[in-house]
């Protein structure tokens, strides 16, 4: 259990890309990490783009980023909602400041853009937000996964195996 003792905060909201939420959560739990789903409200059931429900363990205001070792931001349309919450942006900024792992896939880059943490970073995302990522000061690469220090980014669901291998390695300190 490579990640035993690690705590990961996974953001959730309606219309997340179901696989981009659940695949990372389950993969990290397989490695022994505790993964908490954190949404706008605690105990709320959020429905993904394809109808898969996810119940939040905590509300944004109930958690402290400093209590976690990493953060995951799922893709889909949820990032456009998530980036509107100051608490979410503060969590991402804290992880950036502390150089703790940040995982982002697909449209999740919107949250990092709004948190203003992409300047000078190498990243990937869905090609649909490439311009947004570059306008935020990032160098965009069309690769399955891009690791820039503690920031791990990926494009879309077919890239999930590469994304999670890289994220697990970064979180494990490899």
C-alpha positions in Angstrom: 0.0 0.0 0.0 2.1 2.7 -1.4 0.0 5.6 -0.1 -0.9 4.4 3.4 -1.2 7.4 5.7 -1.8 9.9 2.8 -4.9 12.1 2.8 -6.3 13.5 -0.5 -9.0 16.1 -1.1 -11.1 15.4 -4.2 -13.3 18.2 -5.3 -16.8 17.3 -6.6 -19.8 19.2 -8.1 -22.6 18.5 -10.5 -21.6 17.6 -14.1 -18.1 16.4 -13.3 -16.8 13.8 -15.8 -17.7 10.6 -14.0 -14.6 8.7 -14.9 -12.3 11.6 -14.1 -13.8 11.8 -10.6 -14.1 8.1 -9.8 -11.1 6.5 -11.4 -8.6 8.6 -9.4 -10.5 8.2 -6.2 -10.7 4.5 -6.5 -7.1 4.2 -7.7 -5.8 6.2 -4.7 -7.9 4.2 -2.2 -6.4 1.0 -3.7 -3.0 2.3 -2.8 -4.1 3.0 0.8 -4.8 6.7 0.7 -7.8 8.3 2.4 -9.7 10.3 -0.2 -12.4 12.7 0.9 -15.0 14.0 -1.5 -15.5 17.7 -0.9 -18.3 19.7 -2.4 -20.3 22.9 -1.9 -22.4 21.1 0.8 -21.6 18.2 3.1 -23.7 15.1 2.5 -24.9 16.4 -0.9 -25.4 14.0 -3.8 -23.8 15.4 -6.9 -24.6 13.8 -10.3 -21.9 13.5 -12.9 -22.3 14.1 -16.7 -23.4 10.5 -17.2 -25.5 10.1 -14.2 -23.1 8.6 -11.7 -23.8 9.9 -8.2 -21.1 11.0 -5.7 -21.9 12.1 -2.2 -19.7 14.7 -0.6 -18.1 13.8 2.7 -17.5 17.5 3.6 -18.3 21.0 2.4 -15.6 23.3 1.2 -15.8 25.3 4.4 -15.5 22.2 6.6 -11.9 21.3 5.5 -8.5 22.8 5.8 -6.1 22.2 2.9 -3.2 21.9 5.4 -4.8 18.7 6.7 -4.3 17.1 3.3 -1.3 15.8 1.3 -2.8 16.4 -2.2 -5.8 17.7 -4.1 -7.6 16.3 -7.2 -9.7 18.4 -9.5 -12.0 16.4 -11.9 -12.9 17.5 -15.4 -16.3 17.8 -17.1 -18.3 20.9 -16.6 -17.9 20.9 -12.8 -14.7 23.0 -13.0 -16.6 26.0 -14.3 -18.7 25.8 -11.2 -15.9 24.9 -8.8 -13.8 27.9 -9.7 -16.5 30.3 -8.5 -15.9 29.3 -4.8 -13.2 31.3 -3.0 -12.6 28.3 -0.7 -11.7 26.1 -3.7 -9.3 28.7 -5.1 -7.7 29.0 -1.6 -7.3 25.2 -1.3 -5.5 25.1 -4.7 -3.3 28.1 -3.8 -2.4 26.5 -0.5 -1.4 23.2 -2.3 0.7 25.3 -4.8 2.4 27.3 -2.1 3.3 24.1 -0.1 4.3 22.3 -3.3 1.8 19.5 -2.5 0.5 17.4 -5.4 -2.2 18.9 -7.5 -4.0 16.6 -10.0 -6.0 18.2 -12.8 -7.6 16.5 -15.9 -9.6 17.8 -18.9 -11.4 21.0 -18.0 -10.0 21.1 -14.5 -7.4 23.6 -15.7 -10.1 26.2 -15.4 -9.9 26.0 -11.6 -6.1 26.4 -11.6 -6.5 29.3 -14.0 -8.9 31.1 -11.6 -6.5 30.3 -8.7 -3.7 32.0 -10.8 -1.2 29.2 -10.2 -0.2 28.3 -13.8 2.3 31.0 -14.7 5.4 29.3 -16.0 4.1 25.7 -15.6 4.1 22.9 -18.2 0.6 21.4 -18.4 -1.9 19.6 -20.6 -5.7 19.6 -20.7 -8.5 18.9 -23.1 -7.4 20.7 -26.3 -10.6 22.8 -25.9 -9.1 25.0 -23.2 -5.5 25.1 -24.6 -5.8 28.9 -25.3 -7.1 29.5 -21.7 -4.2 27.6 -20.3 -1.7 29.4 -22.4 -3.3 32.8 -21.7 -2.8 32.0 -18.0 0.9 31.7 -18.6 1.3 28.0 -18.9 3.2 26.0 -21.6 0.6 23.6 -23.0 1.7 20.2 -24.3 -0.4 17.7 -26.2 0.6 14.6 -24.1 -1.3 12.0 -22.1 0.2 13.3 -18.8 2.5 16.2 -18.0 4.3 16.3 -14.6 5.8 19.7 -13.6 7.1 19.2 -10.1 4.0 18.7 -7.9 1.5 19.5 -10.7 0.2 16.5 -12.6 -2.1 17.2 -15.6 -3.9 15.0 -18.1 -6.1 15.4 -21.2 -9.1 13.1 -21.0 -10.5 9.7 -19.8 -8.4 7.5 -22.2 -5.3 9.0 -20.5 -6.4 8.0 -16.9 -4.0 5.1 -16.5 -1.0 7.3 -17.3 -2.4 10.2 -15.2 -2.8 8.1 -12.2 0.5 6.3 -12.4 2.2 9.7 -12.5 0.0 11.1 -9.7 0.6 8.1 -7.4 4.4 8.4 -8.0 4.4 12.1 -7.2 2.3 11.6 -4.1 4.5 8.8 -3.0 7.6 11.0 -3.4 9.1 8.9 -6.2 
